[in-house]
mmCIF file of C-alpha atoms and ligand atoms in Angstrom:
data_model
loop_
_atom_site.group_PDB
_atom_site.id
_atom_site.type_symbol
_atom_site.label_atom_id
_atom_site.label_comp_id
_atom_site.label_asym_id
_atom_site.label_seq_id
_atom_site.Cartn_x
_atom_site.Cartn_y
_atom_site.Cartn_z
ATOM 1 C CA ALA C 211 0.000 0.000 0.000
ATOM 2 C CA GLN C 212 1.218 3.507 -0.832
ATOM 3 C CA SER C 213 1.636 6.565 1.381
ATOM 4 C CA GLY C 214 3.747 9.695 1.117
ATOM 5 C CA THR C 215 4.307 13.324 1.964
ATOM 6 C CA VAL C 216 5.082 16.393 -0.130
ATOM 7 C CA ALA C 217 6.070 19.952 0.793
ATOM 8 C CA ALA C 218 3.601 22.837 0.494
ATOM 9 C CA ASP C 219 5.659 25.962 -0.138
ATOM 10 C CA PRO C 220 3.950 29.344 0.492
ATOM 11 C CA GLN C 221 3.931 32.110 -2.091
ATOM 12 C CA GLN C 222 4.264 35.707 -0.871
ATOM 13 C CA TYR C 223 1.620 36.450 1.819
ATOM 14 C CA ASP C 224 0.681 32.743 1.692
ATOM 15 C CA GLN C 225 -1.486 33.687 -1.306
ATOM 16 C CA ALA C 226 -1.179 30.052 -2.450
ATOM 17 C CA TYR C 227 0.943 26.999 -1.640
ATOM 18 C CA LEU C 228 2.876 25.074 -4.286
ATOM 19 C CA SER C 229 4.056 21.456 -4.258
ATOM 20 C CA PRO C 230 6.518 19.592 -6.530
ATOM 21 C CA VAL C 231 4.885 17.029 -8.827
ATOM 22 C CA THR C 232 6.493 14.770 -11.452
ATOM 23 C CA ILE C 233 4.337 14.214 -14.553
ATOM 24 C CA GLY C 234 5.990 11.881 -17.073
ATOM 25 C CA ASN C 235 9.533 13.278 -17.290
ATOM 26 C CA SER C 236 8.523 16.811 -16.238
ATOM 27 C CA GLN C 237 8.867 18.304 -12.749
ATOM 28 C CA LEU C 238 6.367 21.080 -12.022
ATOM 29 C CA MET C 239 5.182 23.134 -9.025
ATOM 30 C CA LEU C 240 1.413 22.755 -8.710
ATOM 31 C CA ASP C 241 -1.200 24.490 -6.555
ATOM 32 C CA PHE C 242 -3.020 21.711 -4.652
ATOM 33 C CA ASP C 243 -6.643 22.836 -4.607
ATOM 34 C CA THR C 244 -9.327 21.088 -2.523
ATOM 35 C CA GLY C 245 -11.839 23.484 -4.161
ATOM 36 C CA SER C 246 -11.520 22.067 -7.699
ATOM 37 C CA ALA C 247 -11.034 18.672 -9.362
ATOM 38 C CA ASP C 248 -8.857 19.127 -12.461
ATOM 39 C CA LEU C 249 -5.120 18.357 -12.675
ATOM 40 C CA TRP C 250 -3.924 20.771 -15.339
ATOM 41 C CA ALA C 251 -0.508 22.141 -16.284
ATOM 42 C CA PHE C 252 1.290 24.546 -18.536
ATOM 43 C CA SER C 253 2.484 22.358 -21.395
ATOM 44 C CA ASN C 254 4.274 22.134 -24.717
ATOM 45 C CA GLU C 255 0.818 22.906 -26.163
ATOM 46 C CA THR C 256 0.588 26.256 -24.330
ATOM 47 C CA PRO C 257 1.427 29.289 -26.489
ATOM 48 C CA ALA C 258 4.982 30.418 -25.661
ATOM 49 C CA SER C 259 3.674 33.948 -25.031
ATOM 50 C CA GLU C 260 1.446 32.597 -22.221
ATOM 51 C CA SER C 261 4.032 30.324 -20.571
ATOM 52 C CA VAL C 262 7.096 32.566 -20.063
ATOM 53 C CA GLY C 263 8.793 31.595 -16.771
ATOM 54 C CA HIS C 264 6.776 28.416 -16.256
ATOM 55 C CA ALA C 265 7.862 24.771 -16.168
ATOM 56 C CA LYS C 266 5.832 22.866 -18.720
ATOM 57 C CA TYR C 267 4.445 19.328 -18.981
ATOM 58 C CA ASP C 268 5.960 17.600 -22.028
ATOM 59 C CA SER C 269 2.953 15.629 -23.277
ATOM 60 C CA SER C 270 5.141 13.439 -25.525
ATOM 61 C CA THR C 271 5.450 11.006 -22.573
ATOM 62 C CA GLY C 272 1.659 10.673 -22.318
ATOM 63 C CA THR C 273 -1.071 8.876 -24.254
ATOM 64 C CA GLU C 274 -3.513 11.411 -25.679
ATOM 65 C CA LEU C 275 -7.199 10.792 -24.903
ATOM 66 C CA GLN C 276 -8.369 11.461 -28.461
ATOM 67 C CA GLY C 277 -11.261 13.898 -28.706
ATOM 68 C CA TYR C 278 -11.202 14.724 -24.983
ATOM 69 C CA SER C 279 -10.982 18.312 -23.763
ATOM 70 C CA TRP C 280 -11.349 20.399 -20.623
ATOM 71 C CA SER C 281 -12.207 23.981 -19.738
ATOM 72 C CA ILE C 282 -12.360 25.472 -16.256
ATOM 73 C CA THR C 283 -13.334 28.877 -14.846
ATOM 74 C CA TYR C 284 -12.700 29.599 -11.163
ATOM 75 C CA GLY C 285 -14.675 31.861 -8.862
ATOM 76 C CA ASP C 286 -12.152 34.660 -9.369
ATOM 77 C CA GLN C 287 -12.876 34.455 -13.139
ATOM 78 C CA SER C 288 -9.416 33.011 -13.900
ATOM 79 C CA GLY C 289 -9.406 29.944 -16.113
ATOM 80 C CA ALA C 290 -7.717 27.585 -18.571
ATOM 81 C CA ALA C 291 -8.596 24.971 -21.201
ATOM 82 C CA GLY C 292 -6.920 22.295 -23.327
ATOM 83 C CA ASN C 293 -6.406 18.601 -24.203
ATOM 84 C CA VAL C 294 -6.082 15.473 -22.049
ATOM 85 C CA TYR C 295 -3.368 12.827 -21.698
ATOM 86 C CA ALA C 296 -2.906 9.735 -19.528
ATOM 87 C CA ASP C 297 0.511 9.784 -17.906
ATOM 88 C CA LYS C 298 2.433 8.799 -14.771
ATOM 89 C CA VAL C 299 2.085 11.287 -11.909
ATOM 90 C CA VAL C 300 4.197 11.045 -8.729
ATOM 91 C CA VAL C 301 3.460 13.129 -5.598
ATOM 92 C CA GLY C 302 5.670 12.617 -2.536
ATOM 93 C CA GLY C 303 6.478 9.072 -3.638
ATOM 94 C CA VAL C 304 2.830 8.150 -4.296
ATOM 95 C CA THR C 305 2.426 7.060 -7.921
ATOM 96 C CA ALA C 306 -0.603 7.161 -10.236
ATOM 97 C CA THR C 307 0.487 5.161 -13.281
ATOM 98 C CA LYS C 308 -2.312 6.444 -15.535
ATOM 99 C CA GLN C 309 -3.574 9.818 -14.310
ATOM 100 C CA ALA C 310 -5.597 12.173 -16.508
ATOM 101 C CA VAL C 311 -3.274 15.120 -17.086
ATOM 102 C CA GLU C 312 -4.908 18.186 -18.606
ATOM 103 C CA ALA C 313 -2.453 20.009 -20.893
ATOM 104 C CA ALA C 314 -3.333 23.685 -21.277
ATOM 105 C CA THR C 315 -3.681 25.180 -24.740
ATOM 106 C CA SER C 316 -4.984 28.477 -23.353
ATOM 107 C CA ILE C 317 -4.550 30.090 -19.932
ATOM 108 C CA SER C 318 -5.815 33.359 -18.406
ATOM 109 C CA THR C 319 -3.340 36.115 -17.598
ATOM 110 C CA SER C 320 -3.530 35.719 -13.817
ATOM 111 C CA PHE C 321 -2.026 32.236 -14.208
ATOM 112 C CA SER C 322 0.530 33.291 -16.846
ATOM 113 C CA ASP C 323 1.644 36.187 -14.615
ATOM 114 C CA ASN C 324 2.076 33.962 -11.532
ATOM 115 C CA THR C 325 5.343 32.285 -12.540
ATOM 116 C CA ASP C 326 5.603 30.363 -9.235
ATOM 117 C CA SER C 327 2.723 28.099 -10.290
ATOM 118 C CA ASP C 328 2.846 25.677 -13.220
ATOM 119 C CA GLY C 329 -0.751 24.513 -12.817
ATOM 120 C CA LEU C 330 -3.216 22.966 -10.401
ATOM 121 C CA LEU C 331 -3.790 19.580 -8.783
ATOM 122 C CA GLY C 332 -7.465 19.355 -7.869
ATOM 123 C CA LEU C 333 -8.427 17.531 -4.667
ATOM 124 C CA ALA C 334 -12.179 18.193 -4.594
ATOM 125 C CA PHE C 335 -14.544 15.377 -5.601
ATOM 126 C CA SER C 336 -14.203 13.994 -9.134
ATOM 127 C CA SER C 337 -17.904 14.794 -9.763
ATOM 128 C CA ILE C 338 -16.827 18.359 -10.673
ATOM 129 C CA ASN C 339 -13.942 17.411 -12.990
ATOM 130 C CA THR C 340 -14.434 19.312 -16.286
ATOM 131 C CA VAL C 341 -13.074 16.744 -18.790
ATOM 132 C CA THR C 342 -15.509 15.854 -21.583
ATOM 133 C CA PRO C 343 -16.858 13.578 -23.088
ATOM 134 C CA LYS C 344 -15.819 11.329 -20.155
ATOM 135 C CA GLN C 345 -15.180 12.891 -16.732
ATOM 136 C CA GLN C 346 -11.805 11.927 -15.178
ATOM 137 C CA THR C 347 -10.717 11.243 -11.604
ATOM 138 C CA THR C 348 -8.567 13.445 -9.387
ATOM 139 C CA PHE C 349 -5.095 12.258 -8.390
ATOM 140 C CA PHE C 350 -6.472 11.302 -4.955
ATOM 141 C CA ASP C 351 -9.357 9.294 -6.439
ATOM 142 C CA THR C 352 -6.975 7.602 -8.899
ATOM 143 C CA VAL C 353 -4.548 6.413 -6.178
ATOM 144 C CA LYS C 354 -7.151 5.939 -3.409
ATOM 145 C CA PRO C 355 -7.511 2.118 -3.809
ATOM 146 C CA THR C 356 -3.718 1.783 -3.457
ATOM 147 C CA LEU C 357 -3.330 3.979 -0.364
ATOM 148 C CA ALA C 358 -2.689 2.540 3.111
ATOM 149 C CA LYS C 359 -5.627 4.709 4.289
ATOM 150 C CA ALA C 360 -8.127 6.402 1.952
ATOM 151 C CA LEU C 361 -7.332 9.952 3.086
ATOM 152 C CA PHE C 362 -5.031 12.903 2.574
ATOM 153 C CA THR C 363 -4.010 15.591 5.064
ATOM 154 C CA CYS C 364 -3.081 19.248 4.851
ATOM 155 C CA ASP C 365 -0.660 21.023 7.186
ATOM 156 C CA LEU C 366 -0.259 24.597 5.870
ATOM 157 C CA LYS C 367 1.862 27.112 7.788
ATOM 158 C CA GLN C 368 2.023 30.904 7.939
ATOM 159 C CA GLY C 369 5.083 31.995 5.965
ATOM 160 C CA ASN C 370 6.745 28.580 6.186
ATOM 161 C CA ALA C 371 6.737 25.312 4.298
ATOM 162 C CA GLY C 372 3.981 22.943 5.344
ATOM 163 C CA SER C 373 3.047 19.599 3.823
ATOM 164 C CA TYR C 374 0.373 17.365 2.372
ATOM 165 C CA THR C 375 0.317 13.625 3.123
ATOM 166 C CA PHE C 376 -1.448 10.890 1.177
ATOM 167 C CA GLY C 377 -2.466 7.608 2.817
ATOM 168 C CA TYR C 378 -1.552 8.396 6.415
ATOM 169 C CA ILE C 379 -2.059 10.831 9.295
ATOM 170 C CA ASP C 380 1.118 12.396 10.719
ATOM 171 C CA THR C 381 0.277 12.509 14.429
ATOM 172 C CA SER C 382 3.360 14.682 15.105
ATOM 173 C CA LYS C 383 1.725 17.536 13.180
ATOM 174 C CA TYR C 384 -1.030 18.358 15.654
ATOM 175 C CA THR C 385 -1.816 18.768 19.330
ATOM 176 C CA GLY C 386 -4.797 17.376 21.222
ATOM 177 C CA SER C 387 -7.446 15.243 19.552
ATOM 178 C CA VAL C 388 -8.930 15.274 16.055
ATOM 179 C CA THR C 389 -12.556 16.441 15.738
ATOM 180 C CA TYR C 390 -14.387 14.845 12.814
ATOM 181 C CA VAL C 391 -17.429 16.332 11.075
ATOM 182 C CA PRO C 392 -19.547 14.871 8.252
ATOM 183 C CA VAL C 393 -19.008 16.109 4.699
ATOM 184 C CA ASP C 394 -21.759 16.796 2.150
ATOM 185 C CA ASP C 395 -20.078 16.074 -1.205
ATOM 186 C CA SER C 396 -23.262 16.678 -3.270
ATOM 187 C CA GLN C 397 -21.787 19.828 -4.877
ATOM 188 C CA GLY C 398 -18.335 18.269 -5.319
ATOM 189 C CA PHE C 399 -16.778 20.197 -2.420
ATOM 190 C CA TRP C 400 -15.480 19.206 1.028
ATOM 191 C CA SER C 401 -18.518 20.887 2.577
ATOM 192 C CA PHE C 402 -19.222 20.901 6.319
ATOM 193 C CA THR C 403 -21.230 22.994 8.788
ATOM 194 C CA ALA C 404 -19.411 25.329 11.135
ATOM 195 C CA GLY C 405 -21.014 26.332 14.452
ATOM 196 C CA GLY C 406 -20.677 29.375 16.681
ATOM 197 C CA TYR C 407 -17.973 32.018 16.595
ATOM 198 C CA SER C 408 -16.460 34.702 18.796
ATOM 199 C CA VAL C 409 -13.936 37.496 18.403
ATOM 200 C CA GLY C 410 -10.919 38.004 20.629
ATOM 201 C CA SER C 411 -10.086 36.252 23.864
ATOM 202 C CA ASP C 412 -13.603 35.189 24.782
ATOM 203 C CA ASN C 413 -13.561 31.584 23.593
ATOM 204 C CA ALA C 414 -17.261 31.007 24.203
ATOM 205 C CA THR C 415 -18.811 31.010 20.740
ATOM 206 C CA SER C 416 -22.369 31.859 19.711
ATOM 207 C CA GLY C 417 -24.452 32.114 16.559
ATOM 208 C CA SER C 418 -23.906 29.833 13.581
ATOM 209 C CA VAL C 419 -21.383 30.323 10.816
ATOM 210 C CA GLY C 420 -23.095 27.671 8.673
ATOM 211 C CA VAL C 421 -22.334 25.736 5.456
ATOM 212 C CA SER C 422 -18.636 26.003 4.588
ATOM 213 C CA ILE C 423 -16.095 24.398 2.262
ATOM 214 C CA ALA C 424 -12.468 23.542 3.119
ATOM 215 C CA ASP C 425 -10.595 25.061 0.201
ATOM 216 C CA THR C 426 -6.776 25.100 0.000
ATOM 217 C CA GLY C 427 -7.014 26.938 -3.347
ATOM 218 C CA THR C 428 -8.509 30.050 -1.767
ATOM 219 C CA SER C 429 -6.228 32.385 0.201
ATOM 220 C CA LEU C 430 -8.711 33.961 2.599
ATOM 221 C CA LEU C 431 -11.570 33.091 5.000
ATOM 222 C CA TYR C 432 -14.979 34.093 3.562
ATOM 223 C CA LEU C 433 -17.749 34.258 6.204
ATOM 224 C CA PRO C 434 -21.364 35.499 6.453
ATOM 225 C CA ALA C 435 -21.521 39.293 6.076
ATOM 226 C CA ALA C 436 -22.816 39.695 9.648
ATOM 227 C CA VAL C 437 -19.878 37.703 11.053
ATOM 228 C CA ALA C 438 -17.318 39.684 9.045
ATOM 229 C CA LYS C 439 -18.971 42.925 10.199
ATOM 230 C CA ALA C 440 -18.878 41.826 13.843
ATOM 231 C CA TYR C 441 -15.186 40.896 13.529
ATOM 232 C CA TYR C 442 -14.094 44.237 12.062
ATOM 233 C CA ALA C 443 -16.232 46.198 14.544
ATOM 234 C CA LYS C 444 -13.911 44.761 17.217
ATOM 235 C CA ALA C 445 -10.773 44.869 15.080
ATOM 236 C CA GLY C 446 -11.081 48.544 14.194
ATOM 237 C CA GLY C 447 -11.437 47.680 10.514
ATOM 238 C CA LYS C 448 -13.705 49.095 7.829
ATOM 239 C CA PHE C 449 -15.149 48.088 4.478
ATOM 240 C CA ASP C 450 -13.086 49.886 1.833
ATOM 241 C CA ASN C 451 -14.864 50.033 -1.545
ATOM 242 C CA GLN C 452 -11.658 51.068 -3.266
ATOM 243 C CA GLN C 453 -9.869 47.978 -1.948
ATOM 244 C CA GLY C 454 -12.943 45.822 -2.585
ATOM 245 C CA GLY C 455 -13.104 44.443 0.943
ATOM 246 C CA TYR C 456 -12.464 44.954 4.640
ATOM 247 C CA THR C 457 -9.175 46.496 5.732
ATOM 248 C CA LEU C 458 -7.741 46.904 9.245
ATOM 249 C CA PRO C 459 -4.631 48.315 10.956
ATOM 250 C CA CYS C 460 -1.470 46.209 10.461
ATOM 251 C CA ASN C 461 -0.389 47.115 14.002
ATOM 252 C CA GLY C 462 -0.329 43.601 15.457
ATOM 253 C CA ASN C 463 -3.440 44.142 17.586
ATOM 254 C CA ALA C 464 -5.928 42.281 15.396
ATOM 255 C CA PRO C 465 -8.097 40.050 17.616
ATOM 256 C CA ASP C 466 -8.235 36.265 17.112
ATOM 257 C CA PHE C 467 -11.230 34.713 15.385
ATOM 258 C CA ASN C 468 -12.666 31.649 17.148
ATOM 259 C CA VAL C 469 -14.999 29.184 15.441
ATOM 260 C CA ALA C 470 -16.622 25.998 16.717
ATOM 261 C CA ILE C 471 -16.512 22.942 14.428
ATOM 262 C CA GLY C 472 -17.911 19.657 15.686
ATOM 263 C CA GLY C 473 -18.226 21.240 19.137
ATOM 264 C CA LYS C 474 -14.493 22.074 19.319
ATOM 265 C CA THR C 475 -13.294 25.704 19.139
ATOM 266 C CA PHE C 476 -10.489 26.480 16.681
ATOM 267 C CA VAL C 477 -8.552 29.759 16.894
ATOM 268 C CA VAL C 478 -7.397 31.791 13.896
ATOM 269 C CA PRO C 479 -4.686 34.123 15.247
ATOM 270 C CA GLY C 480 -5.288 37.824 14.619
ATOM 271 C CA SER C 481 -1.869 37.962 12.934
ATOM 272 C CA TYR C 482 -3.265 35.762 10.145
ATOM 273 C CA ILE C 483 -6.182 38.197 9.684
ATOM 274 C CA ALA C 484 -3.934 41.244 9.213
ATOM 275 C CA TYR C 485 -3.289 39.537 5.905
ATOM 276 C CA ALA C 486 -1.098 41.886 3.872
ATOM 277 C CA PRO C 487 -0.398 45.642 3.544
ATOM 278 C CA ILE C 488 -2.775 47.115 0.938
ATOM 279 C CA THR C 489 0.319 48.589 -0.714
ATOM 280 C CA SER C 490 3.955 47.902 0.156
ATOM 281 C CA GLY C 491 4.880 49.653 3.430
ATOM 282 C CA SER C 492 1.307 50.661 4.242
ATOM 283 C CA GLN C 493 0.097 50.502 7.874
ATOM 284 C CA THR C 494 -3.305 49.396 6.556
ATOM 285 C CA CYS C 495 -3.761 45.698 5.856
ATOM 286 C CA PHE C 496 -6.236 43.863 3.674
ATOM 287 C CA GLY C 497 -8.360 41.619 5.903
ATOM 288 C CA GLY C 498 -7.924 37.850 5.940
ATOM 289 C CA ILE C 499 -11.632 37.588 6.798
ATOM 290 C CA GLN C 500 -14.020 38.818 4.086
ATOM 291 C CA ALA C 501 -17.783 38.579 3.518
ATOM 292 C CA ASN C 502 -19.073 35.612 1.494
ATOM 293 C CA THR C 503 -21.480 37.910 -0.382
ATOM 294 C CA GLY C 504 -22.465 36.394 -3.726
ATOM 295 C CA ILE C 505 -20.760 33.024 -3.042
ATOM 296 C CA GLY C 506 -23.660 31.267 -1.269
ATOM 297 C CA PHE C 507 -21.535 29.454 1.324
ATOM 298 C CA ASN C 508 -18.439 30.107 3.460
ATOM 299 C CA ILE C 509 -14.938 29.367 2.172
ATOM 300 C CA PHE C 510 -12.455 28.200 4.830
ATOM 301 C CA GLY C 511 -9.366 28.975 2.777
ATOM 302 C CA ASP C 512 -5.682 29.134 3.729
ATOM 303 C CA VAL C 513 -6.142 31.818 6.447
ATOM 304 C CA PHE C 514 -8.103 29.185 8.410
ATOM 305 C CA LEU C 515 -6.363 26.031 7.190
ATOM 306 C CA LYS C 516 -2.910 27.255 8.278
ATOM 307 C CA ALA C 517 -4.243 27.415 11.857
ATOM 308 C CA VAL C 518 -5.169 23.697 11.935
ATOM 309 C CA TYR C 519 -4.177 20.203 10.812
ATOM 310 C CA ALA C 520 -6.881 19.061 8.359
ATOM 311 C CA ILE C 521 -7.742 15.470 7.383
ATOM 312 C CA PHE C 522 -9.710 14.833 4.180
ATOM 313 C CA ASP C 523 -10.965 11.323 4.871
ATOM 314 C CA VAL C 524 -13.032 8.854 2.831
ATOM 315 C CA SER C 525 -11.754 5.774 4.713
ATOM 316 C CA GLN C 526 -15.097 5.290 6.504
ATOM 317 C CA GLY C 527 -17.120 5.129 3.286
ATOM 318 C CA ALA C 528 -18.966 8.412 3.876
ATOM 319 C CA PRO C 529 -16.545 11.352 3.471
ATOM 320 C CA ARG C 530 -15.587 13.318 6.589
ATOM 321 C CA LEU C 531 -13.236 16.147 7.583
ATOM 322 C CA GLY C 532 -10.996 15.975 10.635
ATOM 323 C CA PHE C 533 -9.590 19.112 12.276
ATOM 324 C CA ALA C 534 -6.971 19.363 15.017
ATOM 325 C CA ALA C 535 -5.122 22.328 16.506
ATOM 326 C CA GLN C 536 -1.490 22.720 15.407
HETATM 327 N N1 46X D 36 -11.558 31.607 -7.284
HETATM 328 C C1 46X D 36 -11.217 30.627 -6.873
HETATM 329 C C2 46X D 36 -10.767 29.388 -6.379
HETATM 330 C C3 46X D 36 -11.424 28.624 -5.408
HETATM 331 N N2 46X D 36 -12.570 28.936 -4.776
HETATM 332 N N3 46X D 36 -10.712 27.508 -5.163
HETATM 333 N N4 46X D 36 -9.625 27.532 -5.965
HETATM 334 C C4 46X D 36 -9.644 28.681 -6.692
HETATM 335 N N5 46X D 36 -8.686 28.981 -7.564
HETATM 336 C C5 46X D 36 -7.587 28.066 -7.835
HETATM 337 C C6 46X D 36 -6.643 28.835 -8.726
HETATM 338 C C7 46X D 36 -7.314 30.133 -9.073
HETATM 339 C C8 46X D 36 -8.557 30.241 -8.256
#
């Protein structure tokens, strides 16, 4: 049975985390994304003008799935599209001998401009994979039958390398016990229900944060508008239309954000919520908590995930998420 671990290296401001992946004879840095289900990469089929500074998948090692294609648009309106190959993919020593690899023939500028990332490795449920005419499985779903345990874990860090594991839980990565909650995978996401919340030192939580997804591919923590408003009322922040979101002082006094999941309270340090100066050197920071307006659910992105050890687990049959303090 297989198991393995791979580094998750933070980009500036932990905007995303990138991990080394070998596809055929190519080594690329991919953004592992539990909010989508396509494994796609810059490739020899990507126009040179769109792939300056990127490592590329050389599809000559793969077997083309004739007549197959893919096209994806993310919530931030970025996107890519292309052709599909079956090829060997290795992540932290875990091998998928015939993984659907989506070679990009066109890519939006936000991806072309981000030269740290050579593509994405989707870890949401395969039900939202975009390949047509026959939907393909994610790397995790492809290797799942061969894994020691049918799960993967995520240990992201603020400003430091973290890791993903496949097939095993690294008990040295967390403190205390793991709290498991059921997952509703009907929309293809790792969706769970978060409970009460509080701001600052008072740990006692109240209210209900509600339906949320665990999404490594999103940088920030998107919460109900009323919760975001309550946080910034205490943090001395304000909604800044020009910045397109809440901002707050970068002075190190941002209060923690506490949220109950499965009856256990998890703490997001205030330092994670003073996310980044709105412009270099500014004393005003863009907020790591934003309102989920227009999304329809909460997104527990990297600002939250780097405060916990997260276990994405289908070993019990029904999918579940485990969270532990780190
Ligand atoms: N928007 C968005 C988004 C999301 N909700 N999960 N992953 C996302 N992206 C991965 C790369 C670009 C955006």
